[in-house]
XYZ file of C-alpha atoms in Angstrom:
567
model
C 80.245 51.120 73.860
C 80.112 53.233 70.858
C 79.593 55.913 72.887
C 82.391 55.813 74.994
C 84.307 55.307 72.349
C 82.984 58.776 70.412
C 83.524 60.222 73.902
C 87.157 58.747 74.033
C 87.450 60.098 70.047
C 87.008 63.309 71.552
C 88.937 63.551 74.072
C 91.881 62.622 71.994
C 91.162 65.570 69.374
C 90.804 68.330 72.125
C 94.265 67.189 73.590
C 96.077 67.546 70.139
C 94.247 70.361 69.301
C 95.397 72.004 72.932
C 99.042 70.364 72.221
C 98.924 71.965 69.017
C 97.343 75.619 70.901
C 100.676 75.208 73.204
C 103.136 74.593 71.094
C 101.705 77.521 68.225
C 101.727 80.146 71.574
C 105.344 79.007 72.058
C 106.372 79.714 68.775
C 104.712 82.681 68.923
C 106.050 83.676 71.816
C 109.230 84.082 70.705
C 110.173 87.629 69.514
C 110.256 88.230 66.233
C 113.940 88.317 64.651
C 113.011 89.680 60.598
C 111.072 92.194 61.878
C 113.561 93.492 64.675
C 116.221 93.701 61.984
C 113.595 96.088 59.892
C 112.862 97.963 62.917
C 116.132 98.527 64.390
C 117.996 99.437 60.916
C 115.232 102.246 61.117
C 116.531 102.936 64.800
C 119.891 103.260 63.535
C 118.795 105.918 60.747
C 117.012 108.138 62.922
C 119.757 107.903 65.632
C 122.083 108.862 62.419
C 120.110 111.804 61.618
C 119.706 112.744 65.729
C 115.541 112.579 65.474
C 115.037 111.240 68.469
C 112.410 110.856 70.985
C 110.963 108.973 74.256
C 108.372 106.786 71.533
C 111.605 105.784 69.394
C 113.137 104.703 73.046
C 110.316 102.962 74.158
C 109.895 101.163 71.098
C 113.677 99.726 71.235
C 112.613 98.955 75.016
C 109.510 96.983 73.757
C 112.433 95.021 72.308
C 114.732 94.585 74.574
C 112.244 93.382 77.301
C 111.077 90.480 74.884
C 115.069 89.282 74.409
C 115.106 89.743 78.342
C 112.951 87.249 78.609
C 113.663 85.109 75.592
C 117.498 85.001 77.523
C 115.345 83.449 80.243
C 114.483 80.278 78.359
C 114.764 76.884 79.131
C 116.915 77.911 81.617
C 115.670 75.064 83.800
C 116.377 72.063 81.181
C 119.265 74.014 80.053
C 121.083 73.665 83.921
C 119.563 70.128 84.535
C 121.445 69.479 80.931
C 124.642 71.147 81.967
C 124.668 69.223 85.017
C 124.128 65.425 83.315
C 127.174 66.490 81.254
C 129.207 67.232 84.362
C 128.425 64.261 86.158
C 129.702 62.353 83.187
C 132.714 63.750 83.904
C 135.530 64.735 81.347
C 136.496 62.412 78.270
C 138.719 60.044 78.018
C 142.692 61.217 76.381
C 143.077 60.785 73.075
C 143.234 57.413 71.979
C 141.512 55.996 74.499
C 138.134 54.410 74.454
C 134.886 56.375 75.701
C 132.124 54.110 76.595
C 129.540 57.384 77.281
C 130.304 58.821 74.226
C 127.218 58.398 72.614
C 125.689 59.758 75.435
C 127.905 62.570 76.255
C 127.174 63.399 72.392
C 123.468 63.612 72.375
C 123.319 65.495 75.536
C 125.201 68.141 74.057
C 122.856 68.179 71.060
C 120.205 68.752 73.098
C 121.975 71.438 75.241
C 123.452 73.526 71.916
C 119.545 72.823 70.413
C 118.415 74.522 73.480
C 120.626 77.564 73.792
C 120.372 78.253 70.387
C 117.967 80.628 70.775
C 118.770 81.798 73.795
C 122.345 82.992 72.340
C 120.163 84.607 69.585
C 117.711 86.450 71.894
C 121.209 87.469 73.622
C 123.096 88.954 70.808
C 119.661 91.090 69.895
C 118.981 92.148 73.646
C 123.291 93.420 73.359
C 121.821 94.928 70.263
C 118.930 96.780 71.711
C 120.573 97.901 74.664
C 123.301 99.647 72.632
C 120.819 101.472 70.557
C 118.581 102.482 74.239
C 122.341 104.115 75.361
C 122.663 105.934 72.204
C 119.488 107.394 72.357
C 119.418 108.376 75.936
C 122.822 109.979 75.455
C 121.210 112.228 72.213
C 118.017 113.141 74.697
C 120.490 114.397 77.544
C 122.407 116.461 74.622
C 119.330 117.716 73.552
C 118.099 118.934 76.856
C 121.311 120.368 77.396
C 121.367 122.336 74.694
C 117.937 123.574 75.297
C 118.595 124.186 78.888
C 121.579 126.334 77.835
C 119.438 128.418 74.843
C 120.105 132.031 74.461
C 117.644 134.002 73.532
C 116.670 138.101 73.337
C 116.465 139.539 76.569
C 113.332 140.596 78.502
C 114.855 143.601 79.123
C 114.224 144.618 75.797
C 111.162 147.433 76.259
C 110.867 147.606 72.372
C 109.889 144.046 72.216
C 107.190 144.646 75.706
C 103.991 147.029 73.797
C 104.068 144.270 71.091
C 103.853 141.213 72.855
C 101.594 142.654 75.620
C 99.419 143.730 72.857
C 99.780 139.879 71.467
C 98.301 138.727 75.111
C 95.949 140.885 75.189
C 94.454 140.234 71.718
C 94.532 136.568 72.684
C 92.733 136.959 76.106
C 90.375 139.452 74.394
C 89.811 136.439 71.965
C 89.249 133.866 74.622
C 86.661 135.574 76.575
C 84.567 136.587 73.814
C 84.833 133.164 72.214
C 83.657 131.566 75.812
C 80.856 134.717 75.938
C 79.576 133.703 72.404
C 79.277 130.135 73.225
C 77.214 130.912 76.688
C 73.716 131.608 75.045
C 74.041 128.461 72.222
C 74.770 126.164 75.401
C 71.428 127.479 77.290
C 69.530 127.087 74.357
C 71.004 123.182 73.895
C 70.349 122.661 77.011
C 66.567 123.644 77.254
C 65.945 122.033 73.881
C 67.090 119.037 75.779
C 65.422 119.145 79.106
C 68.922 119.279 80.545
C 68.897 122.735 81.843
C 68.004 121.887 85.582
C 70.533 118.735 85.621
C 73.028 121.352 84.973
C 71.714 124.513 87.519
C 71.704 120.956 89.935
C 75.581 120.355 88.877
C 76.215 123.997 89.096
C 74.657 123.760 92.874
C 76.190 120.959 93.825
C 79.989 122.055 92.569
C 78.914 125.838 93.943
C 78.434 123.866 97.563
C 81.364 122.051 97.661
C 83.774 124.867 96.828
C 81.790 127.225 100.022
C 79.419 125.731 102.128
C 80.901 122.332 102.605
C 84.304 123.428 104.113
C 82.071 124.847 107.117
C 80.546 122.173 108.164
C 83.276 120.408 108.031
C 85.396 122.840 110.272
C 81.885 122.437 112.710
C 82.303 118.866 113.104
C 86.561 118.974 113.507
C 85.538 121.581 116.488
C 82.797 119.415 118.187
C 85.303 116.437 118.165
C 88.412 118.506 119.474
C 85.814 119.765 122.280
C 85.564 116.199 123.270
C 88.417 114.776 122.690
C 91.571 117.745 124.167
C 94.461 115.232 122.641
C 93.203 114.732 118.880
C 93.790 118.811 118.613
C 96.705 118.551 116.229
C 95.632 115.419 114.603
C 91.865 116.758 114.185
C 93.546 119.885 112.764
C 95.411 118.387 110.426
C 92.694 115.629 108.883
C 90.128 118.865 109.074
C 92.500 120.966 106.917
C 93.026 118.171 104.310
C 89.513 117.406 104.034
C 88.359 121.116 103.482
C 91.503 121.335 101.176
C 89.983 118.294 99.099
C 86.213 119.387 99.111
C 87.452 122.780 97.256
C 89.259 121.422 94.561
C 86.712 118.647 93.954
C 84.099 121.314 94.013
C 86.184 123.384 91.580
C 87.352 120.634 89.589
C 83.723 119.433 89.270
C 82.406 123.199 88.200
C 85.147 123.309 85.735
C 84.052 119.420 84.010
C 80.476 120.585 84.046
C 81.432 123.899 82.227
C 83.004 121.614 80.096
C 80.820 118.916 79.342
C 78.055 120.900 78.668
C 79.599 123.261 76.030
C 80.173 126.213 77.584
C 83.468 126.848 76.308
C 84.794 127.619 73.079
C 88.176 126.178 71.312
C 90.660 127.861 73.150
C 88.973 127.311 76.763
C 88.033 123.813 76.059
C 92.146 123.576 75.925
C 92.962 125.023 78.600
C 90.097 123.785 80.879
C 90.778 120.402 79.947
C 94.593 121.031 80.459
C 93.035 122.133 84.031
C 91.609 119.242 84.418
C 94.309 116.871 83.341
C 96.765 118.078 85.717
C 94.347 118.490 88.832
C 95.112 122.314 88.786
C 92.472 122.844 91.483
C 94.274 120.215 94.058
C 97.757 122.289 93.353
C 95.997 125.511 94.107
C 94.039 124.287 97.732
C 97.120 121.994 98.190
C 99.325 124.660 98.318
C 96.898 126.995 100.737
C 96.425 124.164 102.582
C 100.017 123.443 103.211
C 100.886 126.833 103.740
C 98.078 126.954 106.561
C 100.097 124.031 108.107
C 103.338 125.645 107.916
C 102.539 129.047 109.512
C 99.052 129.240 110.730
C 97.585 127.780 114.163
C 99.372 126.534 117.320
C 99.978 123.518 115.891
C 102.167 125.193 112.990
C 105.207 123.678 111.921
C 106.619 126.774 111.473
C 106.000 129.960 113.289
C 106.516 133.731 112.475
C 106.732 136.948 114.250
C 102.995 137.076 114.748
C 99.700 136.563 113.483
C 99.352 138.430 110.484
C 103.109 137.349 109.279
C 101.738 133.896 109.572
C 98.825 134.271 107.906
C 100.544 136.434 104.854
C 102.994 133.716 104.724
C 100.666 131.268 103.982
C 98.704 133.084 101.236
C 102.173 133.338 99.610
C 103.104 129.746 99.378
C 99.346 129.571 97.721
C 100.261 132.356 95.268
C 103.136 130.230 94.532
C 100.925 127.606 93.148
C 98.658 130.183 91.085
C 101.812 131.312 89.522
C 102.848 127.727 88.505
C 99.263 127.423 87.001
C 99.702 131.038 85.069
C 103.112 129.785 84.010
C 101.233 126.789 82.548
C 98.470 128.561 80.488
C 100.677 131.104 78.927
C 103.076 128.151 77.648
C 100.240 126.669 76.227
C 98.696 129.964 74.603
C 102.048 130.492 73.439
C 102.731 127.490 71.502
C 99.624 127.876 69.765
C 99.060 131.362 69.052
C 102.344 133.686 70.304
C 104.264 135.065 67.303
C 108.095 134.641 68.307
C 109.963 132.715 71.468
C 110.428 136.326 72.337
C 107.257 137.037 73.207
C 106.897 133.985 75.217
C 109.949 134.934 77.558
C 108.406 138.227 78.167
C 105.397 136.780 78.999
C 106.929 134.672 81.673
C 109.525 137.233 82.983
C 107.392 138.618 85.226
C 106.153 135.425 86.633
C 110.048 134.674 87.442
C 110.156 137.645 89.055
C 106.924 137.604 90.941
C 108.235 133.901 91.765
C 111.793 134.872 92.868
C 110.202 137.901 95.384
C 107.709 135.160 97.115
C 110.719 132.907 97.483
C 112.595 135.704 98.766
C 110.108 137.136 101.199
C 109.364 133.562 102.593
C 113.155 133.211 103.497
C 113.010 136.230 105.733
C 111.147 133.761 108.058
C 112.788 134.189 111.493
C 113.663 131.040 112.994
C 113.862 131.488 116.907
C 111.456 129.320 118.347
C 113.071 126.001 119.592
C 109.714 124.674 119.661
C 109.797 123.960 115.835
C 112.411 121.172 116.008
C 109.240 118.813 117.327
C 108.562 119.049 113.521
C 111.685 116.657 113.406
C 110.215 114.402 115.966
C 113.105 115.122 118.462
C 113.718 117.137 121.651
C 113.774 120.888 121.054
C 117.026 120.798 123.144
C 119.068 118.310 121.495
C 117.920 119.413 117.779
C 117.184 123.184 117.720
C 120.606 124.395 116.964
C 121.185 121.870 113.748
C 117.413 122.263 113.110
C 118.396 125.923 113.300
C 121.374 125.789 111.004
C 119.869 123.563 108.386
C 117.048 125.954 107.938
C 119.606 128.959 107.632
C 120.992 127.001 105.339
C 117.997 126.897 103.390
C 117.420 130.789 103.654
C 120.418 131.453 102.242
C 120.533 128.783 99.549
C 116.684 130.017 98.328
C 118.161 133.651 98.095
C 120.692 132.817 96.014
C 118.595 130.375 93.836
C 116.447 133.864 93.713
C 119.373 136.065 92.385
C 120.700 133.670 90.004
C 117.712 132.552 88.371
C 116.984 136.593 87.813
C 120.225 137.412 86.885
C 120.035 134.590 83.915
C 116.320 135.313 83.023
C 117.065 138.742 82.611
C 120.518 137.789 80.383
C 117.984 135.381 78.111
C 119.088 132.648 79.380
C 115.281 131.777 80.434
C 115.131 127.714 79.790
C 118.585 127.634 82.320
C 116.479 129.971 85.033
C 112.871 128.105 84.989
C 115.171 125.243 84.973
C 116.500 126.458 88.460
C 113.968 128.363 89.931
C 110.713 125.928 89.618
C 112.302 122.888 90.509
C 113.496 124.561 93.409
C 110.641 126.018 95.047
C 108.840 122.613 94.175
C 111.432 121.215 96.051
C 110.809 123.028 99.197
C 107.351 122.458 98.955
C 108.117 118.530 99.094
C 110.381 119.050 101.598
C 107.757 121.065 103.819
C 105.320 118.361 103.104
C 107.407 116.101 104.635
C 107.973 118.249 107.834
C 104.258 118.408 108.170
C 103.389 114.773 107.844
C 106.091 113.929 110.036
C 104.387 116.271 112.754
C 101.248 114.260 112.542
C 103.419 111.047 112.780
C 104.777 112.678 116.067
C 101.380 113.852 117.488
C 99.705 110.731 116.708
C 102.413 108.379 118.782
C 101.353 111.223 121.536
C 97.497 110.398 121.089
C 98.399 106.764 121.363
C 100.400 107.186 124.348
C 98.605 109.715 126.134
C 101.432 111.199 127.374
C 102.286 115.175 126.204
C 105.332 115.081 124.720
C 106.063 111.454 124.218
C 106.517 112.119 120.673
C 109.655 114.009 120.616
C 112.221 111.760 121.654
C 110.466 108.391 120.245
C 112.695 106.285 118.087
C 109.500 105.496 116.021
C 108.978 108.777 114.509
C 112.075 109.330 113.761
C 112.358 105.997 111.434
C 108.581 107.149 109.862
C 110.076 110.460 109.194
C 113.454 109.329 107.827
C 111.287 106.828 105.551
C 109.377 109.362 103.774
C 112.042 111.041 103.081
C 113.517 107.858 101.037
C 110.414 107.673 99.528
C 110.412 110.941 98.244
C 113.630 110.615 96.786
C 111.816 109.323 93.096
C 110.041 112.628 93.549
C 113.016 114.714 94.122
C 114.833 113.294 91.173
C 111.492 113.687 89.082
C 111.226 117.454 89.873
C 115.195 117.988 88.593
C 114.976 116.159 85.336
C 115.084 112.284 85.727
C 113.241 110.669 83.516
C 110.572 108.321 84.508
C 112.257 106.133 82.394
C 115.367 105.754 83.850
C 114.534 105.450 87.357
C 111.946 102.557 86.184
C 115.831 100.974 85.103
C 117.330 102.056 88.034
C 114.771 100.289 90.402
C 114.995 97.074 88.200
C 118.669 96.959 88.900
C 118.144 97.404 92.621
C 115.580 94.860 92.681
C 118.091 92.135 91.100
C 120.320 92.988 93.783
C 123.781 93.175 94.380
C 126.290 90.640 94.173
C 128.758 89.718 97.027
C 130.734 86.711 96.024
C 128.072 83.875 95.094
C 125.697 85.440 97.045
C 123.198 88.095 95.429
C 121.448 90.227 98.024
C 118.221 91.646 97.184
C 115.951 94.103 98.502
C 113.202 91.313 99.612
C 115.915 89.416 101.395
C 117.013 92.514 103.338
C 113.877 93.220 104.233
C 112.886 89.469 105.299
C 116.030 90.072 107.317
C 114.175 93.465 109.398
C 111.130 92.229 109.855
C 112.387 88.662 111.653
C 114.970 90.724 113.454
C 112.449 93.805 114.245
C 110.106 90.967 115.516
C 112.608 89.224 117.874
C 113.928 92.372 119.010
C 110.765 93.248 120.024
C 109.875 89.627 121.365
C 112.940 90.071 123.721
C 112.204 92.991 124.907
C 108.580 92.299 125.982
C 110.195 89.088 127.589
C 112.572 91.467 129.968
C 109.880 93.837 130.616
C 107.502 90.793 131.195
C 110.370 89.439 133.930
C 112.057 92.870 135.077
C 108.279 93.905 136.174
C 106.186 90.434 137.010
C 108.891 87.810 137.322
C 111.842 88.698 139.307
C 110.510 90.843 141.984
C 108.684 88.073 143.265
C 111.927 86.201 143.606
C 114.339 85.632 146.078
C 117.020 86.764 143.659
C 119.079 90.353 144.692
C 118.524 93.281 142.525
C 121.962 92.987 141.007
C 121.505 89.467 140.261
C 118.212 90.019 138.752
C 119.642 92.821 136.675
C 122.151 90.617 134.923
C 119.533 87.962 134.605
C 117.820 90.744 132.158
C 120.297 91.778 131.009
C 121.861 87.782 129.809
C 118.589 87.793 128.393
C 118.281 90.250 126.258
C 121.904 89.909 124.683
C 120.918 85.663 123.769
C 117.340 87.061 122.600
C 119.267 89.632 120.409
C 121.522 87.105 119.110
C 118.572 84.584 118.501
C 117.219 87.274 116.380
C 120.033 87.504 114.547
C 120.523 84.340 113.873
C 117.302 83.116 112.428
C 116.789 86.719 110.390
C 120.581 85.896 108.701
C 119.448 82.068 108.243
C 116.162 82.501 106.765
């Protein structure tokens, strides 16, 4: 007995001690109001003195996402509450006699105990949200302002043996820093015993960036020898593949350089920024799409001959390279260059260089119909607005070109990156797009077996159409949006949108497609089932039987309908 009762002792201790646990985390779970007023009269001070910045906005966000949810509160007991106070119905007139009052009293006790709090965490999340406008609307000024900067010209020769003389000092610096640090590293490495680990890595990074890309082209031909209808598919997986074997083979050469000191100050920078941003994917990404744009018979895009093609794609690579040289000399710049000056004639050329690739690429004849299957549609029905929307583009990247020199060359350089880069990185999304929705096309051919199935399929078409609403993020990242903002953009879509007292969300409507989409789909297998098995083996006339089908498939549609609106 006494030791049931020590085990019943216990037990009672650990359940106060975890209904003491719950009710501390509660407490502590709700934000904390003394030091929000400290932290958001500092807000206010900075915003004051306009020294602002994406940590001061993320900070006031912090906040505002705990009163979010502190708003959310008892929100159960608080309606349940709300609701015993309504069925009570209204009071008595004056100077009549209430028999619930006592009731009707400590029920709204409880309820104004309750949303105490929860009309505090609202008046701070009002607060916060105030101070998260304010601050996005001194970021946009800011960007504005530094998107409209004038600075010297370019132009200016005076300025050019100076700063070229800068870069060249700094480069000179650079290498002979990295050539200096080559025979300490050796010696390291011997002392340690790591010298053939690292002539291993060096092998191993050396073979992915040459000899692996052939034998994977080897294997892509053996299985398009057997296999005539996986040509454009095979093509395209064989591509990536080689695409990703050379930058993980020069990505991996690069982090061994790194990691086992071969670089001094400045290139450990600059490698690292390499390796941060996946430098070596942009480069073989860009090759590689340019390969699938131009080169092949499976091209999206075709020139007026071989060499054209294969010119064309080296120059969307080159693109990329000049992105990356873009890069490094912003970053030498803002450590070592002397003036802003010297940094806009460093990058003038680039712009240049940049705007007479763009240039050169929208001399691309269009006259093949044939490139409309990129758009998963007949090359009859869709060449001429295929057509016109990429002579649209021609003439809209020629002008980008001009305007973006014309402003570079005036100083206005922040305003002409601004427009150029964005741009071309914008028809490189949009070509990705085109190519993937090629394989999308190909592949429903594979499936089918049938040459040319692909171009008028409905299913292609909606795959296509849905990457490009997926890329729309992307697009809106590449011209400016914030990551922050679109994060609060796709929080409001997700709460929906009200109509009347209904609020429509995105996981409703797309409960709603799939039920439909499935009994769609159920109704037509049912008419095919009776059009092809069924019927003929009836007595029924053809015309008969054809409105039979027909009945069918308009009471299957509705069915749909009907259970995809009620569920």
């Amino acid at each position: 007995m006494k030791a049931v009762a020590k085990l019943w002792a216990w037990g009672l201790l650990w359940f106060i001690w975890m209904g003491l646990s719950l009710a501390a985390f509660a407490q502590s779970s709700l934000p904390d109001y003394t030091r929000w007023s400290s932290e958001s009269a500092y807000v206010e001070r900075q915003i004051l003195q306009q020294n602002v910045s994406e940590s001061l906005r993320g900070l006031v966000a912090d906040w505002r996402d705990q009163f979010i949810r502190a708003s959310d509160a008892n929100s159960g007991r608080i309606a349940t509450l709300q609701e015993q106070i309504l069925a009570l119905g209204d009071p008595p007139a004056e100077g009549q006699s209430d028999p619930l009052a006592q009731r009707r009293r400590a029920l709204n006790a409880d309820l104004a105990k309750l949303q105490l709090p929860v009309a505090q965490a609202q008046e701070a999340l009002s607060k916060a949200q105030g101070l998260v406008k304010e601050i996005d609307q001194l970021i946009r000024a800011e960007q504005k302002s530094a998107l409209f900067e004038l600075s010297k010209s370019p132009l200016s020769i005076v300025a050019w043996p100076k700063a070229l003389l800068e870069l060249s000092d700094i480069m000179g610096g650079l290498l002979g820093e990295t050539f200096e640090t080559i025979p300490p590293a050796l010696t390291l490495l011997a002392g340690k015993q790591l010298l053939a680990s690292f002539v291993l890595s060096l092998l191993i990074a050396l073979l992915l960036l040459l000899a692996a890309p052939r034998i994977v082209q080897r294997l892509s031909r053996d299985l398009t020898y057997q296999r005539q209808g996986l040509v454009s598919s095979t093509g395209f997986l064989s591509t990536l593949v080689i695409a990703v074997v050379k930058a993980s083979g020069l990505h991996f050469l690069l982090l061994t350089l790194l990691e086992n000191g071969f670089l001094g100050f400045q290139g450990t920078l600059l490698i690292e920024r390499a390796l941060d941003h996946y430098w070596a994917a942009w480069i073989f990404g860009a090759f590689w799409l340019g390969q699938r744009l131009f080169v092949g018979e499976t091209a999206v895009l075709t020139a007026d001959g071989k060499q054209s093609d294969e010119r064309n794609a080296r120059l969307v690579g080159a693109l990329a390279i000049v992105f990356i040289v873009h890069a490094v000399l912003e970053l030498v710049a803002h450590r070592e260059a002397s003036s802003q000056h010297v940094l806009v004639i460093w990058t003038f050329p680039l712009l240049v260089l940049t705007t007479l690739i763009l240039m050169r690429l929208a001399q691309q004849p269009i006259e093949n119909a044939e490139e409309a299957v990129a758009l998963g549609a007949s090359a009859e029905k869709t060449a001429p607005l295929y057509q016109t929307m990429m002579w649209l583009l021609r003439r809209v990247s020629r002008f980008v070109a001009i305007i973006a020199i014309l402003a570079g060359a005036l100083g206005y350089m922040n305003a002409a990156n601004a427009l150029l880069y964005p741009f071309v990185l914008t028809l490189g999304l949009l070509a990705s797009i085109l190519v993937l929705q090629r394989l999308v096309s190909d592949t429903y051919e594979v499936f089918l077996g049938k040459a040319g199935a692909g171009k008028d399929a409905l299913l292609p078409i909606l795959i296509g159409f849905s990457f490009l609403l997926l890329a729309l993020p992307v697009f809106a990242l590449i011209w400016g949006a914030r990551a922050v903002d679109l994060i609060e953009l796709w929080s409001q879509v997700l709460s929906g949108v009200q109509i009347g007292e209904t609020r429509l969300s995105p996981g409703e409507f797309l409960t709603f497609v799939i039920i439909f989409t499935a009994g769609y789909m159920a109704t037509r297998f049912v008419q095919s089932a009776l059009k092809a098995s069924v019927l003929p083996k009836t007595s029924i006339d053809p015309g008969a039987q054809t409105a039979l089908v027909s009945g069918i498939g308009y009471i299957g549609i509705f069915l749909a309908a009907l259970v995809a609106i009620s569920s």
